[in-house]
Amino acid sequence: MSTATAPSAPARPRRGPWFVGGLPGPVFAKDVWILGKRPGTAWIRLIYSLLLLTVVGLVFGASISSSNFASYAGEEGIAARLQRSQEVAPAVTLAIIWSQFVMLCIIGAGLGAPAISDEVRAGSLATLLTTPLKPVQIVLGKLLSRMVELAILTLIPLPLMLALRSYGGVPAPNLLVMTGLCLAMALLAVQIGLFFSVRFKRPAGPLVLTVIILGLLTGALPGLLAGLGALPQLAPIRAPMQQLATLLSPPFMLMMNSAVLMNETGMPLFAGIIPVSLITIAVTLVWSLIFFGLTCLMLRRTMRAEDRTRPAPALESATAAAATSAPLAAEQPRSRKRRFSGAQEGLSRVGSDRPDTWRELQQPVLGPKSLAWAASILITLALRVIYYLSGLEDVQIAVAIIGVMVWMLFSAWATTGTSSHDREGRTLDVLLTTPLS
């Protein structure tokens, strides 16, 4: 008598080619179309343009109303007027560049944090994983679609900056290098957001972690190297450590380019600022490449876990038929897994008179508690090292400003999806049927 073998689970379709006809890919086309159709994208572009216009107007008004432009009645020659007018262009250009740097980093983190978590929450990631797309193609499509939006935002003030060059005092290489620093930091912010977005269902956690990791990589790590180089015990290698700290910090390199643009020759540490800035851009791209690889590995693990949990159709139908034909008395009670919070079985607990409030309070902010504890310990150690090397009075204002900005960004982003999550999860209709007002 022949023994019937159990049918195996169907194999996943063979993945497509690596880079032959796989770029930019369907994920890129879908996300570009979705991001372009969202009303929020138009609002971001409008607010971004209005903020830049406000900053440029304030700086330009302050420049032309200074004492350098008080004498236009013919008391000085044309050469003196041109020399005085050259001071307007660097000030306005630096205002645009620094505004771009801050806003592109924030917008990049905001675009990358919900990239994959939205797919997980909407239930479309499982459908996406059944396609022949590789993890590299999925992550690359998500990354390139976000960079298209950031490139559009970067090109908005470009005509104004090119027009400012007619005043003089703004070399084109410095302008291109500073724009490259802004785009490199925005790319790193998007990629770090994609990395944390694989493991979270809500974008608030990836957004906070993106800002923290971005600050540690581009601020705390270079500051730690510079502080260690200032110790007397490490005096022989002080110069290389300070140079390495400068290369690892795009904000500091942008500040050095600003000093060169404003003719402050005493600040730069290197003879040629352009090659050093290009090295900093390359180092930032290497960080992005590292996080790109880690994101692909995490997404590959998710795909393999989805393969293991997907049963075969034949086994699924056989199990369903056996379950319907078996008597109810023969069913064995399944062991219920106890929650980590230590709730005892058979006991009920009343959370609150407001079940929606109780439910929101139970939602994790940074995912697992171990991750929240690790982030808290890491931030505490970084602050202690910074205060030990720099002193409490030197960096207290900077740390306070950065902390306030991070918490304002987190509070604004964490509350934007409270109702949209219920709408996407189709629980808002059920919530509206309750006696809650």
XYZ file of C-alpha atoms in Angstrom:
437
model
C 0.000 0.000 0.000
C 1.461 3.279 -1.091
C 1.797 6.008 1.481
C 0.554 9.455 0.521
C 3.049 12.184 1.042
C 1.939 15.496 2.452
C 2.016 18.247 -0.137
C 4.663 20.847 0.475
C 4.110 24.573 0.598
C 4.244 26.259 -2.795
C 7.568 27.842 -3.545
C 7.769 31.584 -3.868
C 8.093 32.742 -7.469
C 11.640 33.230 -8.581
C 12.852 36.741 -8.002
C 13.455 39.000 -10.920
C 16.826 40.138 -12.216
C 19.075 42.246 -10.074
C 19.605 45.300 -12.216
C 18.519 44.255 -15.710
C 15.234 46.035 -16.268
C 14.717 46.247 -12.504
C 15.393 49.953 -12.053
C 13.737 52.079 -10.962
C 11.038 49.410 -10.638
C 7.293 49.289 -10.006
C 7.663 50.273 -6.345
C 9.307 53.520 -7.409
C 6.549 54.292 -9.920
C 3.794 53.471 -7.413
C 5.258 55.539 -4.575
C 6.028 58.530 -6.801
C 2.437 58.500 -8.045
C 1.012 58.114 -4.519
C 3.235 60.813 -3.003
C 2.402 63.174 -5.849
C -1.350 62.666 -5.371
C -1.348 63.188 -1.614
C -2.623 66.579 -0.430
C 0.080 66.586 2.220
C 2.796 66.720 -0.438
C 1.372 69.920 -1.895
C 1.093 71.418 1.585
C 4.727 70.509 2.334
C 5.890 72.235 -0.845
C 3.794 75.307 -0.107
C 4.928 75.643 3.512
C 8.539 74.967 2.491
C 8.395 77.726 -0.134
C 6.724 80.182 2.251
C 9.317 79.532 4.971
C 12.164 80.054 2.519
C 10.529 83.235 1.231
C 10.128 84.528 4.777
C 13.751 83.809 5.693
C 15.063 85.350 2.475
C 12.880 88.432 2.920
C 14.045 88.991 6.491
C 17.740 88.519 5.699
C 17.584 90.615 2.533
C 15.726 93.393 4.325
C 18.234 93.394 7.165
C 21.136 93.508 4.692
C 19.913 96.416 2.581
C 18.843 98.446 5.614
C 22.253 98.237 7.264
C 24.760 101.033 7.258
C 26.537 99.611 4.237
C 23.615 100.683 1.997
C 22.882 104.003 3.641
C 24.896 106.012 1.125
C 23.309 105.551 -2.292
C 22.853 109.225 -3.021
C 25.972 109.580 -5.128
C 28.598 110.198 -2.449
C 30.615 107.096 -3.473
C 31.706 105.604 -6.733
C 30.366 102.649 -8.671
C 33.181 100.348 -7.540
C 32.419 101.030 -3.879
C 28.730 100.353 -4.458
C 29.477 97.034 -6.143
C 31.807 96.075 -3.339
C 29.131 96.838 -0.764
C 26.452 94.974 -2.737
C 28.576 91.810 -2.719
C 27.861 91.443 0.997
C 24.152 90.828 0.337
C 24.483 87.681 -1.767
C 26.498 85.554 0.743
C 24.145 86.420 3.618
C 20.988 85.537 1.667
C 22.599 82.409 0.188
C 23.645 81.134 3.606
C 20.146 81.780 4.937
C 18.704 79.644 2.130
C 21.295 76.880 2.555
C 20.892 76.546 6.312
C 17.098 76.651 6.047
C 17.311 73.922 3.431
C 19.642 71.868 5.600
C 17.311 71.854 8.594
C 14.048 71.435 6.679
C 15.335 68.748 4.296
C 16.577 66.645 7.236
C 13.225 66.945 9.010
C 11.200 66.271 5.858
C 13.504 63.383 4.892
C 13.009 61.732 8.267
C 9.261 62.317 7.966
C 9.156 60.721 4.508
C 11.296 57.703 5.374
C 9.772 56.797 8.751
C 6.312 55.728 7.467
C 7.519 54.257 4.148
C 7.259 50.568 5.089
C 5.261 50.877 8.323
C 2.341 52.224 6.281
C 2.497 49.072 4.140
C 2.518 46.911 7.285
C -0.410 48.760 8.857
C -2.468 48.745 5.664
C -1.785 45.029 5.098
C -0.274 45.600 1.647
C 3.235 44.472 2.585
C 2.200 40.798 2.441
C 0.927 41.346 -1.090
C 4.125 43.157 -2.022
C 6.241 40.290 -0.690
C 4.491 37.788 -2.971
C 5.798 39.567 -6.076
C 9.086 38.566 -7.756
C 10.710 41.755 -6.490
C 13.903 41.464 -4.483
C 14.354 43.288 -1.157
C 16.969 45.481 -2.816
C 14.469 46.583 -5.449
C 11.753 47.284 -2.867
C 14.009 49.355 -0.607
C 15.610 51.128 -3.550
C 12.213 52.012 -4.995
C 11.101 53.433 -1.651
C 14.339 55.395 -1.306
C 14.377 56.845 -4.826
C 10.719 57.875 -4.673
C 11.405 59.874 -1.500
C 14.513 61.418 -3.000
C 12.444 62.663 -5.952
C 10.342 64.728 -3.542
C 13.457 66.034 -1.778
C 15.048 66.922 -5.122
C 11.955 68.950 -6.031
C 12.202 70.828 -2.739
C 15.910 71.449 -3.339
C 15.275 72.882 -6.809
C 12.662 75.381 -5.577
C 15.150 78.070 -4.386
C 17.734 77.300 -7.097
C 16.667 80.134 -9.486
C 16.912 82.624 -6.634
C 20.383 81.427 -5.645
C 21.565 81.623 -9.248
C 20.155 85.155 -9.480
C 22.027 86.124 -6.312
C 25.305 85.252 -8.008
C 24.874 88.373 -10.113
C 25.690 90.392 -6.988
C 29.012 88.569 -6.692
C 30.685 86.976 -3.699
C 29.105 83.508 -4.132
C 31.393 81.069 -5.988
C 29.580 78.330 -7.863
C 31.722 75.443 -6.433
C 30.898 76.425 -2.848
C 27.214 76.709 -3.730
C 27.144 73.261 -5.331
C 29.104 71.676 -2.467
C 26.794 73.096 0.197
C 23.743 71.904 -1.746
C 25.370 68.464 -1.977
C 25.846 68.420 1.799
C 22.153 69.182 2.286
C 21.085 66.410 -0.101
C 23.495 63.895 1.441
C 22.093 64.551 4.905
C 18.532 64.282 3.575
C 19.400 60.956 1.908
C 20.838 59.638 5.169
C 17.714 60.741 7.063
C 15.445 58.947 4.575
C 17.517 55.772 4.678
C 17.649 55.631 8.482
C 13.881 56.148 8.530
C 13.457 53.224 6.111
C 15.668 51.074 8.330
C 13.488 51.565 11.409
C 10.274 51.541 9.409
C 10.611 47.800 8.711
C 10.042 46.864 12.374
C 7.359 49.378 13.369
C 3.679 49.742 12.543
C 3.468 53.402 13.527
C 5.705 56.151 12.142
C 6.256 57.940 15.464
C 8.845 55.453 16.721
C 10.937 55.410 13.509
C 10.816 59.204 13.351
C 12.211 59.658 16.873
C 14.867 56.995 16.360
C 15.843 58.531 13.015
C 16.426 61.931 14.584
C 18.403 60.365 17.451
C 20.637 58.225 15.227
C 21.155 61.102 12.795
C 22.266 63.329 15.653
C 24.576 60.655 17.047
C 26.256 59.942 13.708
C 26.726 63.524 12.534
C 27.005 65.348 15.846
C 27.804 63.217 18.884
C 30.375 60.906 17.244
C 32.422 63.738 15.654
C 32.146 65.734 18.875
C 33.384 62.756 20.871
C 36.387 62.340 18.555
C 37.186 66.058 18.766
C 36.865 65.989 22.558
C 39.121 62.957 22.866
C 41.661 64.643 20.633
C 41.778 67.585 23.032
C 42.928 65.388 25.927
C 46.606 65.822 26.922
C 47.185 62.063 26.750
C 46.264 62.025 23.057
C 48.262 65.093 22.048
C 50.361 63.266 19.371
C 47.241 62.278 17.398
C 45.213 65.402 18.108
C 45.313 66.780 14.573
C 44.258 63.527 12.818
C 41.380 63.003 15.249
C 40.116 66.545 14.778
C 40.350 66.185 11.004
C 38.459 62.876 11.184
C 35.796 64.505 13.359
C 35.423 67.255 10.766
C 35.065 64.762 7.915
C 32.341 62.853 9.793
C 30.202 65.929 10.474
C 28.282 67.482 7.547
C 26.894 70.286 9.796
C 30.399 71.341 10.797
C 31.590 71.159 7.191
C 28.638 73.305 6.155
C 29.621 75.777 8.860
C 33.178 75.878 7.504
C 31.887 76.568 3.990
C 29.767 79.359 5.452
C 32.835 80.847 7.095
C 34.717 80.753 3.797
C 31.766 82.377 2.038
C 31.700 85.189 4.611
C 35.498 85.680 4.239
C 36.290 84.459 7.754
C 39.652 82.914 6.894
C 40.694 82.143 10.446
C 38.232 79.298 11.011
C 38.908 76.608 8.355
C 41.226 73.802 9.378
C 42.137 72.728 5.849
C 43.669 74.502 2.892
C 41.155 73.330 0.281
C 37.583 73.352 1.509
C 36.041 71.937 -1.695
C 37.895 68.551 -1.741
C 37.337 68.092 1.992
C 33.637 68.811 1.572
C 33.447 66.209 -1.181
C 35.041 63.675 1.180
C 32.394 64.513 3.804
C 29.660 63.965 1.219
C 31.235 60.609 0.329
C 31.392 59.581 4.012
C 27.709 60.476 4.440
C 26.842 58.399 1.370
C 28.779 55.472 2.861
C 26.644 55.721 6.019
C 23.553 55.680 3.796
C 24.879 52.614 1.966
C 25.436 50.808 5.267
C 21.892 51.487 6.419
C 20.626 50.512 2.963
C 22.223 47.086 3.338
C 20.858 46.667 6.866
C 17.371 47.604 5.646
C 17.565 44.997 2.872
C 18.660 42.343 5.379
C 15.788 43.156 7.747
C 13.272 43.086 4.898
C 14.709 39.764 3.730
C 14.127 38.342 7.220
C 10.532 39.566 7.071
C 10.064 37.882 3.703
C 11.489 34.595 4.959
C 9.259 34.711 8.038
C 6.260 35.276 5.779
C 7.309 32.265 3.671
C 7.533 30.025 6.735
C 4.135 31.069 8.108
C 2.274 30.647 4.812
C 0.708 27.141 4.681
C 0.067 25.102 1.554
C -3.431 25.333 0.045
C -3.914 21.512 0.157
C -2.881 21.328 3.785
C -5.066 24.318 4.576
C -8.184 22.706 3.030
C -7.489 19.345 4.669
C -7.118 20.993 8.059
C -10.364 22.904 7.591
C -12.257 19.727 6.572
C -10.926 17.783 9.554
C -11.885 20.598 11.882
C -15.474 20.734 10.621
C -15.961 16.950 10.722
C -14.481 16.406 14.171
C -16.905 16.563 17.117
C -16.693 19.492 19.449
C -15.974 17.259 22.403
C -12.837 15.967 20.778
C -11.312 19.409 20.483
C -8.438 19.930 22.847
C -8.284 23.261 24.618
C -5.421 25.327 23.325
C -2.941 26.700 25.777
C -3.306 30.415 26.039
C -0.076 32.336 26.020
C 0.223 34.638 28.977
C 0.956 38.268 28.327
C 4.266 39.705 29.350
C 2.524 42.270 31.506
C 1.637 39.543 34.004
C -2.148 39.658 33.743
C -3.725 36.631 35.459
C -6.259 34.509 33.631
C -9.812 34.664 34.895
C -9.414 38.208 36.170
C -10.641 41.301 34.392
C -9.258 44.759 34.769
C -10.997 48.030 34.077
C -8.658 50.391 32.289
C -10.662 53.577 32.340
C -14.054 55.089 31.705
C -12.595 56.147 28.365
C -11.627 53.000 26.452
C -10.138 54.990 23.593
C -7.772 56.740 26.011
C -6.837 53.433 27.626
C -6.150 51.911 24.221
C -3.923 54.787 23.105
C -1.956 54.635 26.346
C -1.256 50.943 25.747
C 0.248 51.575 22.297
C 4.070 51.379 22.313
C 5.841 54.545 21.278
C 9.267 53.115 20.434
C 8.267 49.511 19.873
C 9.623 46.982 22.382
C 10.503 48.180 25.857
C 14.065 46.945 25.384
C 14.506 49.349 22.478
C 13.152 52.255 24.521
C 15.507 51.417 27.394
C 18.459 51.098 25.018
C 17.683 54.479 23.428
C 17.376 56.125 26.857
C 20.663 54.667 28.086
C 22.435 55.654 24.866
C 21.182 59.242 25.054
C 22.143 59.479 28.741
C 25.669 58.215 28.102
C 26.106 60.552 25.137
C 25.013 63.566 27.196
C 27.323 62.614 30.069
C 30.293 62.301 27.695
C 29.464 65.628 26.025
C 29.115 67.411 29.362
C 32.323 65.824 30.643
C 34.361 66.880 27.605
C 32.820 70.296 26.946
C 31.496 71.452 30.290
C 27.954 72.210 31.305
C 27.958 75.887 30.378
C 29.343 75.552 26.842
C 26.808 73.180 25.288
C 23.823 73.512 27.604
C 21.933 75.913 25.313
C 22.667 73.840 22.190
C 21.487 70.614 23.834
C 18.348 72.330 25.141
C 17.491 73.709 21.687
C 18.043 70.337 20.011
C 15.979 68.560 22.654
C 13.093 70.999 22.328
C 13.133 70.641 18.529
C 13.128 66.834 18.759
C 10.220 66.738 21.186
C 8.225 69.285 19.193
C 8.763 67.208 16.056
C 7.823 63.996 17.844
C 4.679 65.445 19.444
C 3.534 66.889 16.117
C 4.157 63.661 14.211
C 2.816 61.282 16.862
C -0.601 62.949 16.917
C -1.112 63.184 13.154
C -2.081 59.529 12.717
C -4.465 59.029 15.634
C -7.615 59.070 13.508
C -6.028 57.976 10.227
C -4.915 54.703 11.843
C -8.525 53.939 12.807
C -9.694 54.892 9.340
C -7.104 52.691 7.609
C -7.671 49.815 10.026
C -11.457 50.116 9.524
C -12.074 50.480 13.249
C -13.430 54.016 13.060
C -16.903 52.811 12.037
C -16.975 50.453 15.003
C -15.805 53.260 17.273
C -18.603 55.510 16.050
C -21.214 52.935 17.065
C -20.174 53.170 20.719
C -21.802 55.614 23.187
C -18.615 57.727 23.141
C -19.203 61.321 22.106
